[in-house]
Short mmCIF file of C-alpha atoms in Angstrom, two decimals:
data_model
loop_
_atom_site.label_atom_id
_atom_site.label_comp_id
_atom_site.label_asym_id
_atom_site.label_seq_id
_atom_site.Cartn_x
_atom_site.Cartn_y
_atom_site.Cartn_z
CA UNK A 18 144.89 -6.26 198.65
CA UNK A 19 144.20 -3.38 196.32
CA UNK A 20 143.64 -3.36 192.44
CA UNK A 21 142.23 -1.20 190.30
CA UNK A 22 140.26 -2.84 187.36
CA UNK A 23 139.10 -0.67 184.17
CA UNK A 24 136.58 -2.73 182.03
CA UNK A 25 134.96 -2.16 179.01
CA UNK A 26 131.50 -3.18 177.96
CA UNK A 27 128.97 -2.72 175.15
CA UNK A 28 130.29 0.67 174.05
CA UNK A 29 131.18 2.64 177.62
CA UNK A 30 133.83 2.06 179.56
CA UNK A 31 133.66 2.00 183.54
CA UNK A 32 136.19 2.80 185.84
CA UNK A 33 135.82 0.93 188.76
CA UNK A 34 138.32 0.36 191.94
CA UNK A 35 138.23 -2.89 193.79
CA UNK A 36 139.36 -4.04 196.83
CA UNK A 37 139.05 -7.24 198.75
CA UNK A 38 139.46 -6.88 202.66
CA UNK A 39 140.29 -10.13 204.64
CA UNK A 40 139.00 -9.74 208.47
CA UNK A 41 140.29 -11.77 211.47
CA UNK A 42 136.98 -12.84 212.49
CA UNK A 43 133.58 -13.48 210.87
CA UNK A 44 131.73 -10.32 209.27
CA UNK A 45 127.82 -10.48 210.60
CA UNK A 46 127.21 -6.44 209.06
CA UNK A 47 128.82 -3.42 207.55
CA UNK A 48 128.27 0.16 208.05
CA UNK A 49 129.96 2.92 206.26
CA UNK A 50 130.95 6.50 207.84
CA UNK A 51 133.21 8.96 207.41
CA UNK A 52 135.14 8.78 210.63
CA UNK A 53 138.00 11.32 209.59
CA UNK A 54 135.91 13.89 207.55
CA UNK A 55 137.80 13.53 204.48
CA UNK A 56 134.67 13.34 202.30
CA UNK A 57 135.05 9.34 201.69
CA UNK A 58 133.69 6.51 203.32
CA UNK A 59 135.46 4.45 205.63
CA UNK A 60 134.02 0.90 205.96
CA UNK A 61 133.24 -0.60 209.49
CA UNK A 62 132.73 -4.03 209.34
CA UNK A 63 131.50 -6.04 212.91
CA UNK A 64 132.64 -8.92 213.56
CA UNK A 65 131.90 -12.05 216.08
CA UNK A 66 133.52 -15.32 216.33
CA UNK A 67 130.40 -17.39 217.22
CA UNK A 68 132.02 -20.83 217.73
CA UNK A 69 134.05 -18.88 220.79
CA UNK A 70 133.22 -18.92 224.33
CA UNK A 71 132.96 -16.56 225.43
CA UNK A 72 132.05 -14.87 222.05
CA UNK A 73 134.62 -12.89 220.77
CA UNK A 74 133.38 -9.54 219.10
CA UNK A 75 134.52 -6.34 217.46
CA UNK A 76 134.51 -3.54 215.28
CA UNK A 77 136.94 -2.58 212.41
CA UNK A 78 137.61 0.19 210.85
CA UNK A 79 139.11 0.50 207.35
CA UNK A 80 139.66 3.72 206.08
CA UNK A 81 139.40 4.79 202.23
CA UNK A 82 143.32 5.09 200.69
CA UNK A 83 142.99 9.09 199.51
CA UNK A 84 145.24 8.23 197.37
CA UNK A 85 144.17 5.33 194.96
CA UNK A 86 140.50 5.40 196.27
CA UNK A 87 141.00 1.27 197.66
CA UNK A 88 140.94 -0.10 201.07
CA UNK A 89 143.70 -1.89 202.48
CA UNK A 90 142.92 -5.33 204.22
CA UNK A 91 144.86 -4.27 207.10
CA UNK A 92 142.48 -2.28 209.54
CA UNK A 93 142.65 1.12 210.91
CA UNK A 94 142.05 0.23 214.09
CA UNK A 95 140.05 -2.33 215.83
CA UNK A 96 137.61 -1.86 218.80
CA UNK A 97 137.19 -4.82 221.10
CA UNK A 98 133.48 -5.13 222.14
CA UNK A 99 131.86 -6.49 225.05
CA UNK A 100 130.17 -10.28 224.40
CA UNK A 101 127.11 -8.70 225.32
CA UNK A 102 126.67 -5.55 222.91
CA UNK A 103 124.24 -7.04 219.64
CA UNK A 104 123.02 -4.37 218.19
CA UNK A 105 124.74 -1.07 217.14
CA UNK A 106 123.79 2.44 215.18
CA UNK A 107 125.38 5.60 214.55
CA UNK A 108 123.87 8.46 215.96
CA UNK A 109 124.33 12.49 216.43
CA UNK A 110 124.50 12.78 219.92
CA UNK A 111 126.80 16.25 220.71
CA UNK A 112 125.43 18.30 217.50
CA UNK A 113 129.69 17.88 216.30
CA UNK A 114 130.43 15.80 212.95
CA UNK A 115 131.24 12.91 212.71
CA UNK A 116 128.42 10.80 214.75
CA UNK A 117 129.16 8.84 217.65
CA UNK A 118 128.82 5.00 217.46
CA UNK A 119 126.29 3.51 220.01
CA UNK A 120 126.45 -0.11 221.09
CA UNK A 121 123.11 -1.55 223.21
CA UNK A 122 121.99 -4.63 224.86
CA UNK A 123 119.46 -5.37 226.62
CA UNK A 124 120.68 -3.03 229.68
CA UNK A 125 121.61 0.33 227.83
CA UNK A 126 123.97 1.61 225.75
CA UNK A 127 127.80 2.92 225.64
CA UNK A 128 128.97 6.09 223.58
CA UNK A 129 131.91 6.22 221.88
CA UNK A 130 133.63 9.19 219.82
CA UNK A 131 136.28 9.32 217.00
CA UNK A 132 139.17 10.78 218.68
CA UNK A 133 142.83 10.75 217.81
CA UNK A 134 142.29 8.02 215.28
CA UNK A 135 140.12 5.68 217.07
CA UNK A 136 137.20 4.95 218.96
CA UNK A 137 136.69 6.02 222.18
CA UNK A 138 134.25 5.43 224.89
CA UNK A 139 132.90 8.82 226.35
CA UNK A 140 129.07 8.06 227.81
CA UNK A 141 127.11 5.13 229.23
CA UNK A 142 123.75 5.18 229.66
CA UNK A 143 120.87 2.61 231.28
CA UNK A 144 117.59 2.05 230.28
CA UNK A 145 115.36 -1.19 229.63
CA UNK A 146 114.26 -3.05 226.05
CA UNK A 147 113.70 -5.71 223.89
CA UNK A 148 117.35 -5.10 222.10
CA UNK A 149 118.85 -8.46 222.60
CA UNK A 150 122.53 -9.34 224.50
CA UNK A 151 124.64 -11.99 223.45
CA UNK A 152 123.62 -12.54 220.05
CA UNK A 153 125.72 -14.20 218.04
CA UNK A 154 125.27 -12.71 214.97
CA UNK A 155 125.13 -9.00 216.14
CA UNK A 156 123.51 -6.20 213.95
CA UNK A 157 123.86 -2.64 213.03
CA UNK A 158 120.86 -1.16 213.75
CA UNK A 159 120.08 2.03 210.78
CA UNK A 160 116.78 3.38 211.25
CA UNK A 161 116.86 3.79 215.07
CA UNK A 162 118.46 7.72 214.81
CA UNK A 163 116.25 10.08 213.79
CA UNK A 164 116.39 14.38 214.62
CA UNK A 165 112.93 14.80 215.09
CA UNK A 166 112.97 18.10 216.40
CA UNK A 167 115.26 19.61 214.64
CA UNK A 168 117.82 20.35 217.02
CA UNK A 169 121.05 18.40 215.61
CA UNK A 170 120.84 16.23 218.27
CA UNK A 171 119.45 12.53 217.04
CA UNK A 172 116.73 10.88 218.87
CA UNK A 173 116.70 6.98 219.41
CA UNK A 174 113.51 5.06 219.05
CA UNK A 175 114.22 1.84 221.12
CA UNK A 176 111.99 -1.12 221.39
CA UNK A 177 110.03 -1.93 224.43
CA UNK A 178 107.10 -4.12 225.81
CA UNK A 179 104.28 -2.95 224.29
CA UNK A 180 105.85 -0.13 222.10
CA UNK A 181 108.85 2.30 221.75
CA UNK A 182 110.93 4.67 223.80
CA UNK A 183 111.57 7.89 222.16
CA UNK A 184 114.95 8.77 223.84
CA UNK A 185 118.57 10.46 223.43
CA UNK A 186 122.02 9.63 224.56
CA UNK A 187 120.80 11.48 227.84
CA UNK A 188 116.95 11.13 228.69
CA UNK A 189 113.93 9.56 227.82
CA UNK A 190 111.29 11.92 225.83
CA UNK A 191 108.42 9.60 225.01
CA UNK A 192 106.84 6.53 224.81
CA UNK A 193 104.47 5.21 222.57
CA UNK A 194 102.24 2.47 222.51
CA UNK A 195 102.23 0.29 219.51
CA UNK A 196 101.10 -3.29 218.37
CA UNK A 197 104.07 -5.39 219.43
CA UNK A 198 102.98 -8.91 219.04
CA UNK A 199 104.95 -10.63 221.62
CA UNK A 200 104.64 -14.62 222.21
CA UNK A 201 105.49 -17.07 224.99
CA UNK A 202 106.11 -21.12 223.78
CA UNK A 203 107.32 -23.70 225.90
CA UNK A 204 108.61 -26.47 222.98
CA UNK A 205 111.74 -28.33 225.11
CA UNK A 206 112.50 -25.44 226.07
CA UNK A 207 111.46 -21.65 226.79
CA UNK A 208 110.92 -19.39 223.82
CA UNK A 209 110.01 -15.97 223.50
CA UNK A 210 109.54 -13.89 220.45
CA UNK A 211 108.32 -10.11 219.98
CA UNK A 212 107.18 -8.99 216.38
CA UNK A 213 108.06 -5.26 216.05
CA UNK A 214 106.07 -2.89 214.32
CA UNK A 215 107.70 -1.16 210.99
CA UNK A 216 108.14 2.88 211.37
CA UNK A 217 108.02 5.65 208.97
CA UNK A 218 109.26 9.63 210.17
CA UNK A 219 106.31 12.01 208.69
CA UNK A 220 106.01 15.82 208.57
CA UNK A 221 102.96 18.01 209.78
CA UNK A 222 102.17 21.70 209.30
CA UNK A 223 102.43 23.72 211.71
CA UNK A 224 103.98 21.03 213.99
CA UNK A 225 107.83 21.06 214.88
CA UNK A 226 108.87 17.38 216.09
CA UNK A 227 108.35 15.57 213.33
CA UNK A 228 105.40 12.45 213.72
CA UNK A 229 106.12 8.77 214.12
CA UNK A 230 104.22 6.12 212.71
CA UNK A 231 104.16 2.67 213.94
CA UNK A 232 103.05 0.12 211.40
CA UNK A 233 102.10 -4.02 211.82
CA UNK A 234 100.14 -5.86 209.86
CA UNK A 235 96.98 -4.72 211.23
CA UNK A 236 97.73 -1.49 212.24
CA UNK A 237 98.80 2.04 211.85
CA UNK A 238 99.73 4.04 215.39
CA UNK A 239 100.02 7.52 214.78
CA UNK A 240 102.42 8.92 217.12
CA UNK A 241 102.65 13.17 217.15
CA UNK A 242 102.62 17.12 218.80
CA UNK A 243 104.71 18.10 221.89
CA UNK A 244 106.98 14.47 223.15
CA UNK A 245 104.32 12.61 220.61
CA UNK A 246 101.59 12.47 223.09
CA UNK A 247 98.95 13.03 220.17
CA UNK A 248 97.51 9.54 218.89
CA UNK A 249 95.53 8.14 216.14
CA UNK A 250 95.21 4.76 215.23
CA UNK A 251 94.69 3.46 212.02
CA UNK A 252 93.44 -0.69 211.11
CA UNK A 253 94.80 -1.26 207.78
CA UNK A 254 92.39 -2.66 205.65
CA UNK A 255 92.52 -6.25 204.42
CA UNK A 256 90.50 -9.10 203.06
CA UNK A 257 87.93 -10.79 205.96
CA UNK A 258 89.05 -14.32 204.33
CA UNK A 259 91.02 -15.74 206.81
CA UNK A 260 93.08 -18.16 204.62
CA UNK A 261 94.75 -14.65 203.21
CA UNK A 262 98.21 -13.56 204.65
CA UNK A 263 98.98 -10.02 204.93
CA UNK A 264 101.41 -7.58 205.27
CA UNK A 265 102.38 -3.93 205.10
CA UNK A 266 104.33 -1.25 204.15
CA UNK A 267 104.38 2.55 204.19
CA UNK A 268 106.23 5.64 202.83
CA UNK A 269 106.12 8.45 200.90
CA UNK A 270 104.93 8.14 197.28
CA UNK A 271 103.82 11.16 195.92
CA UNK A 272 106.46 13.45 198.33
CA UNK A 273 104.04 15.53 200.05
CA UNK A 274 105.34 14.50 203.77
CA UNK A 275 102.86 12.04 204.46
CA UNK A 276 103.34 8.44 204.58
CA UNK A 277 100.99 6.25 201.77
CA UNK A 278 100.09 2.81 202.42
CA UNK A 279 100.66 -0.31 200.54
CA UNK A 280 98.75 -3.39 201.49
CA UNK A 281 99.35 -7.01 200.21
CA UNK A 282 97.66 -10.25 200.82
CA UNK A 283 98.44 -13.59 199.37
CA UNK A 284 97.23 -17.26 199.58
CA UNK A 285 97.61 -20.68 198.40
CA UNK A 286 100.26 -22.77 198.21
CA UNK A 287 100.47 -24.53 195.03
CA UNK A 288 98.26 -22.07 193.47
CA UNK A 289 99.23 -18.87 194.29
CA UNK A 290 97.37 -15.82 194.37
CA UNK A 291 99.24 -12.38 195.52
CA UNK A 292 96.64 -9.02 195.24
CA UNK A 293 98.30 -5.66 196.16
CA UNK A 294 96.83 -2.54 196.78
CA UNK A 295 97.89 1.04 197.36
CA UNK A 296 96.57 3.78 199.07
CA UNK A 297 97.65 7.29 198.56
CA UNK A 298 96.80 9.42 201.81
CA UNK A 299 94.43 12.66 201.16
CA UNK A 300 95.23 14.02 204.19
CA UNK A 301 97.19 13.37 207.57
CA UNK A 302 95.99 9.94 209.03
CA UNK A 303 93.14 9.59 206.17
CA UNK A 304 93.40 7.03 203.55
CA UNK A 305 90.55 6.25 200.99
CA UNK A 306 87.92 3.48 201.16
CA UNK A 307 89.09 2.45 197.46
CA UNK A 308 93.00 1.81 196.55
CA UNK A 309 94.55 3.88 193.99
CA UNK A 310 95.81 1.36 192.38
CA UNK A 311 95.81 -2.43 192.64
CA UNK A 312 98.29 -5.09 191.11
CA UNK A 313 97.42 -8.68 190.79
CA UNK A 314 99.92 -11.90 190.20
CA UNK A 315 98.73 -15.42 189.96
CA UNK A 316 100.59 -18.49 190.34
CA UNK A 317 103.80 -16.88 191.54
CA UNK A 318 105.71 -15.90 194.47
CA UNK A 319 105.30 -12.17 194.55
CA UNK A 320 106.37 -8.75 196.49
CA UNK A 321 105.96 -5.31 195.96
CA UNK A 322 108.91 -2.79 196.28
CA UNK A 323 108.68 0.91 196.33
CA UNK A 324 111.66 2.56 194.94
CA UNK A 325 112.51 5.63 192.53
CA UNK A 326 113.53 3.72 189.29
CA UNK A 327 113.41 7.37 186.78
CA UNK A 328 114.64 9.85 189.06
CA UNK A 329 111.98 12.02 189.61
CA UNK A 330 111.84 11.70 192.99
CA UNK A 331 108.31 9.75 192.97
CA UNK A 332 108.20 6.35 194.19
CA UNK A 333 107.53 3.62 191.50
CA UNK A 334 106.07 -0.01 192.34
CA UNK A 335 108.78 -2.54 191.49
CA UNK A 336 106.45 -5.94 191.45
CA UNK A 337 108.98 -9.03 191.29
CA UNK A 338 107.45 -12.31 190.91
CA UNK A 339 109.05 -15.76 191.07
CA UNK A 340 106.42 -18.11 188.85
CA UNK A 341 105.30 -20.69 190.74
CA UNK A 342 105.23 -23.91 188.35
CA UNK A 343 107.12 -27.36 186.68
CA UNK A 344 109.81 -25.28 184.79
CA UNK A 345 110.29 -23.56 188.10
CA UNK A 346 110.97 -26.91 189.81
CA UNK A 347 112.93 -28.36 186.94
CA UNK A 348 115.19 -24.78 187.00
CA UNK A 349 115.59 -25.21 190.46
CA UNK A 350 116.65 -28.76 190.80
CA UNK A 351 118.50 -29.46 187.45
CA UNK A 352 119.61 -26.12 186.71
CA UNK A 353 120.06 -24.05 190.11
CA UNK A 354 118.76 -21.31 188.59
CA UNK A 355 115.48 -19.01 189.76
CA UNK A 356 113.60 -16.69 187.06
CA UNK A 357 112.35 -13.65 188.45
CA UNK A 358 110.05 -11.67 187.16
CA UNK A 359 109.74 -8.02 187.41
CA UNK A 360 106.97 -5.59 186.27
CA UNK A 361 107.90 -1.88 186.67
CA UNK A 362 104.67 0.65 187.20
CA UNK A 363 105.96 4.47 187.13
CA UNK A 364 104.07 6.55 189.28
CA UNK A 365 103.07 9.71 186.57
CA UNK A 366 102.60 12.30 189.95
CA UNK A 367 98.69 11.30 190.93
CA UNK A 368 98.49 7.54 189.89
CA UNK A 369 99.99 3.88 188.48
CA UNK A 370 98.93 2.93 184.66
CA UNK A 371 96.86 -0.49 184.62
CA UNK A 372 99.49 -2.13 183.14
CA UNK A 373 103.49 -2.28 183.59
CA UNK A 374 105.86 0.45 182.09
CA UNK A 375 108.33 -2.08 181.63
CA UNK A 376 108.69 -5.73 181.85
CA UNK A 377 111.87 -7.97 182.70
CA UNK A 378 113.00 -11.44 183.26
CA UNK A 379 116.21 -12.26 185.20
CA UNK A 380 117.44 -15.40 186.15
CA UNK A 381 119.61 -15.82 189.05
CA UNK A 382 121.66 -18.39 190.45
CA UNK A 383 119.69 -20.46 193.32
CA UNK A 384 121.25 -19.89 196.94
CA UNK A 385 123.01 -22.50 198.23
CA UNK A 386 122.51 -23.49 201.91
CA UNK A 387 122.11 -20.02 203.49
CA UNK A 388 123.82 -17.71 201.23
CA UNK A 389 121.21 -15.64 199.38
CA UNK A 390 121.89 -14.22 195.80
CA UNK A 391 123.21 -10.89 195.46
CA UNK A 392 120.40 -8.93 193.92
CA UNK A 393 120.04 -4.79 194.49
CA UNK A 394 119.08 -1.94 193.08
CA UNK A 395 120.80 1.59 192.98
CA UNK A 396 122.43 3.82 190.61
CA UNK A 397 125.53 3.00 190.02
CA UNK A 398 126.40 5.04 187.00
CA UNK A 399 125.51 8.19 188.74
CA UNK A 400 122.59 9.21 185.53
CA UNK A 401 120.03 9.12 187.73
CA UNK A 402 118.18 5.94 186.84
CA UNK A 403 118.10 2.73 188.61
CA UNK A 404 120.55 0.03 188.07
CA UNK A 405 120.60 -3.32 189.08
CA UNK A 406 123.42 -5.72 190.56
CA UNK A 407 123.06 -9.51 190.67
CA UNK A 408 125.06 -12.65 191.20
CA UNK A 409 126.19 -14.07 187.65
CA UNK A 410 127.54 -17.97 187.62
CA UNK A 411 129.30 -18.95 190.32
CA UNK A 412 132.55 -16.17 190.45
CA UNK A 413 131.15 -12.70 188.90
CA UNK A 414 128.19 -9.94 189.78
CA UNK A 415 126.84 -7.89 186.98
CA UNK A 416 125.66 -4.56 187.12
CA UNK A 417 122.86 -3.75 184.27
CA UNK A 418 121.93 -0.37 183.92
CA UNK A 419 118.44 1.08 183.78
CA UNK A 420 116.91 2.35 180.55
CA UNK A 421 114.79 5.34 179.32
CA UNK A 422 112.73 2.41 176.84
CA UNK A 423 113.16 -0.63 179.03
CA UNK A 424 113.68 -0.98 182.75
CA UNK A 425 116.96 -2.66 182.52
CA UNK A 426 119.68 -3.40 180.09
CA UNK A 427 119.66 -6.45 178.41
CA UNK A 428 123.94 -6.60 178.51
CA UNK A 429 125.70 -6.10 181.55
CA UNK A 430 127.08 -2.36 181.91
CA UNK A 431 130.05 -4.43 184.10
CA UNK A 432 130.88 -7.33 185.43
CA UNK A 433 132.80 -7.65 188.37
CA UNK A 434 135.06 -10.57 190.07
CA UNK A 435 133.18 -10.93 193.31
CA UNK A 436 131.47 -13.70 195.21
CA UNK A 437 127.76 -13.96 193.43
CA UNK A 438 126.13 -14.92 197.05
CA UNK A 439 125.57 -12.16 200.08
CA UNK A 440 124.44 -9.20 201.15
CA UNK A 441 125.36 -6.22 198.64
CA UNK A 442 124.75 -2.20 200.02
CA UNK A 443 124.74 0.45 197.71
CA UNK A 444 126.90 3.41 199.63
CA UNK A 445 128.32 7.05 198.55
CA UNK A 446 132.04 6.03 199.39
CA UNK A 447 133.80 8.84 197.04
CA UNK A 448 132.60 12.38 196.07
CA UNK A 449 130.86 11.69 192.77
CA UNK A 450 126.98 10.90 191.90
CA UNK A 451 127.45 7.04 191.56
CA UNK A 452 126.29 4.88 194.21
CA UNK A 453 129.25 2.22 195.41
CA UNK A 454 128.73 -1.42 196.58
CA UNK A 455 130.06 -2.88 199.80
CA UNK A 456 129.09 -7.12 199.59
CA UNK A 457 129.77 -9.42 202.82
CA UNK A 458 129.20 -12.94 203.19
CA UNK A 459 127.34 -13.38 206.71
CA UNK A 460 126.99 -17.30 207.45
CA UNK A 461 128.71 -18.26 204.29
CA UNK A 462 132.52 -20.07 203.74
CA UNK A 463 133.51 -16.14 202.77
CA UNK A 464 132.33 -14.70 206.07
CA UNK A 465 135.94 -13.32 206.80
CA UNK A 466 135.95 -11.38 203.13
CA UNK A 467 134.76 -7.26 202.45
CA UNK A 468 134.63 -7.08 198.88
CA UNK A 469 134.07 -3.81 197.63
CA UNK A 470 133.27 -1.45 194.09
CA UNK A 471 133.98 2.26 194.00
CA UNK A 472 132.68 3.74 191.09
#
């Protein structure tokens, strides 16, 4: 089904195309690519039938109509997938457009090619790691290819006991040792669980393959030089109070090729206190003693996001809080409804201001069961700026744009007929400087529906 919907808000008007795509079995992700190189996205959506035994998995392909800019529900072609294969990624792995899709369990991978207008397998290859098989909600997988050295060909970082194998479709390179946390619980029954380290892709001078580092909770693994044999470790620094949780996060803030470090701790319960800190690095692997900036929230739920909400290709802190309280409670329970709060600190090229550049309050709809909220944060009307999408009642999404005074709109920019609970991705489906949203339903009643925007 294909319609094209023109709506007019405020005083703009928006073009936007939608199209709803009904799949044959359960949709667990979504990836986009452009399979046929004709400069718009085609929308791969994978698919398992969990309830079957054996499970019954596959990807499909729906390619972009040239001519109205929609997607048919009908797909282009379907590739049937072993019950095995749980996590998948696209990767560069002959130096030719477009990339190959790889599909991994446990055991290794297969390699297949767009040829002739499908998918076809054209390499296996064996190695070991802690990528699952047989999971029944399978996953694409999009920060495993990276071109490190600079060759066109993609390297793989794959996830191993006690760290990660730096590999290609063909050989392994490297491997480097990391904090994997990995546990062993016998409750009934047998469980084992590995916590993987986060990883950021860095630049040195003078130093072709690009660095790796490896970030937990507690640490910061340095990975480097000729097949990343150069190592420094780094503990990230946190409060000695043991009653305060921490995590971490790194990337590039101030765009000089190294990755900066932002640390936050919370504890409490009722009484919530949430402290975050960031450290700007001076030089590779060096951080300061004192954080550059620190934000504070007390009796709320809070995270800090690092995004570019002005376009200047500096990375802001985005602090959203959920308030922690009785009219929380009552919202919740009478109302369905969360308030979020978000403070918005603009990063001026060296440092944060004390206090917030801009300050919003949004209320969403509360998730029901497992369906989360649809809530991100792109630019959809291509000036720029950040927008944001969230669920609105129970049958609409609205898309508020960002503001030179203000971080947001107060009136939605548009509204659109989709299903307010899901997973939403921003993607660049046509050739224009607007983001476009693909939303699934993993889990939900909608799990079978693709609903999608094209601005």
């Amino acid at each position: 089904m294909i319609s094209l919907v023109v709506l007019a808000v405020l005083e703009c008007s928006a073009a936007v195309e939608t199209s709803v795509i009904e799949t044959s079995e359960p949709v667990w992700d979504v990836a986009v690519e452009d399979l046929n190189l004709d400069g718009s996205g085609d929308i791969v959506a994978l698919c398992c039938d969990s309830e079957a035994t054996p499970l019954k998995k596959n990807v499909a392909v729906y390619m972009m109509n040239g001519e109205d800019g929609g997607y048919s529900s009908e797909p282009s072609f379907v590739l049937p997938l072993d019950p095995s294969i749980s996590s998948l990624f696209w990767a560069e792995t002959n130096g030719k457009t477009p990339r190959e899709l790889v599909t991994t369990n446990a055991l290794g991978a297969e390699i297949y090619a767009y040829r002739e207008g499908k998918l076809e397998k054209v390499q296996t290859t064996e190695f070991l790691s802690l990528l699952p098989s047989g999971a029944k909600e399978p996953r694409f997988l999009r920060e495993i290819p990276k071109d490190l050295d600079g060759d066109g060909i993609d390297e793989w970082l794959i996830p191993a006991n006690g760290g990660y194998i730096v590999r290609n479709a063909d050989a392994q390179h490297a491997f480097v040792t990391c904090d994997v946390v990995s546990e062993i619980r016998e409750e009934g029954s047998l469980q084992i669980r590995h916590k993987l380290p986060a990883y950021q892709v860095f630049s040195l001078e003078n130093q072709a393959p690009k660095g790796i580092v490896f970030l937990s909770n507690e640490l910061a693994d340095f990975a480097h030089g000729d097949n990343w044999t150069e190592h420094q470790r780094y503990k990230v620094p946190s409060n000695t109070d043991e009653k305060w949780d921490t995590s971490a996060q790194m990337q590039d803030i101030d765009g000089n090729g190294l990755p900066d470090l932002v640390v936050t701790q919370s504890k409490g319960t009722v009484n919530v206190t949430v402290m975050s800190r960031v450290y700007v690095a001076s030089a590779p692997f060096t951080y300061p003693d004192e954080p550059s900036a620190v934000f504070h929230a007390d009796g709320a739920i809070a995270a800090p996001f690092l995004i570019d909400v002005d376009g200047d290709e500096k990375l802001d802190v985005m602090f959203i809080k959920v308030p922690f309280g009785l009219k929380t409670l009552v919202n919740l329970f009478l109302r369905k409804k969360v308030a979020v709060e978000v403070d918005v600190f603009l990063f001026n090229g060296s440092a944060y201001n004390a206090k917030p550049d801009f300050s919003t309050s949004i209320t969403l709809d509360a998730p029901e069961q497992r369906e989360l909220p649809v809530y991100i944060m792109a630019d959809f009307n291509g000036d720029g700026r950040v927008d944001v999408m969230f669920g609105s009642g129970n049958s609409e999404v609205a898309i508020h744009t960002g503001e030179t005074n203000r971080f947001i709109s107060n009136k939605p920019w548009v509204t659109l007929p989709f299903i307010p609970f899901g997973q939403a991705r921003p993607y660049d489906l046509n050739d224009n400087k607007a983001k476009d949203v693909v939303l699934f339903h993993p889990g939900g009643k909608d799990a079978k529906k693709i609903e999608v925007a094209v601005f």
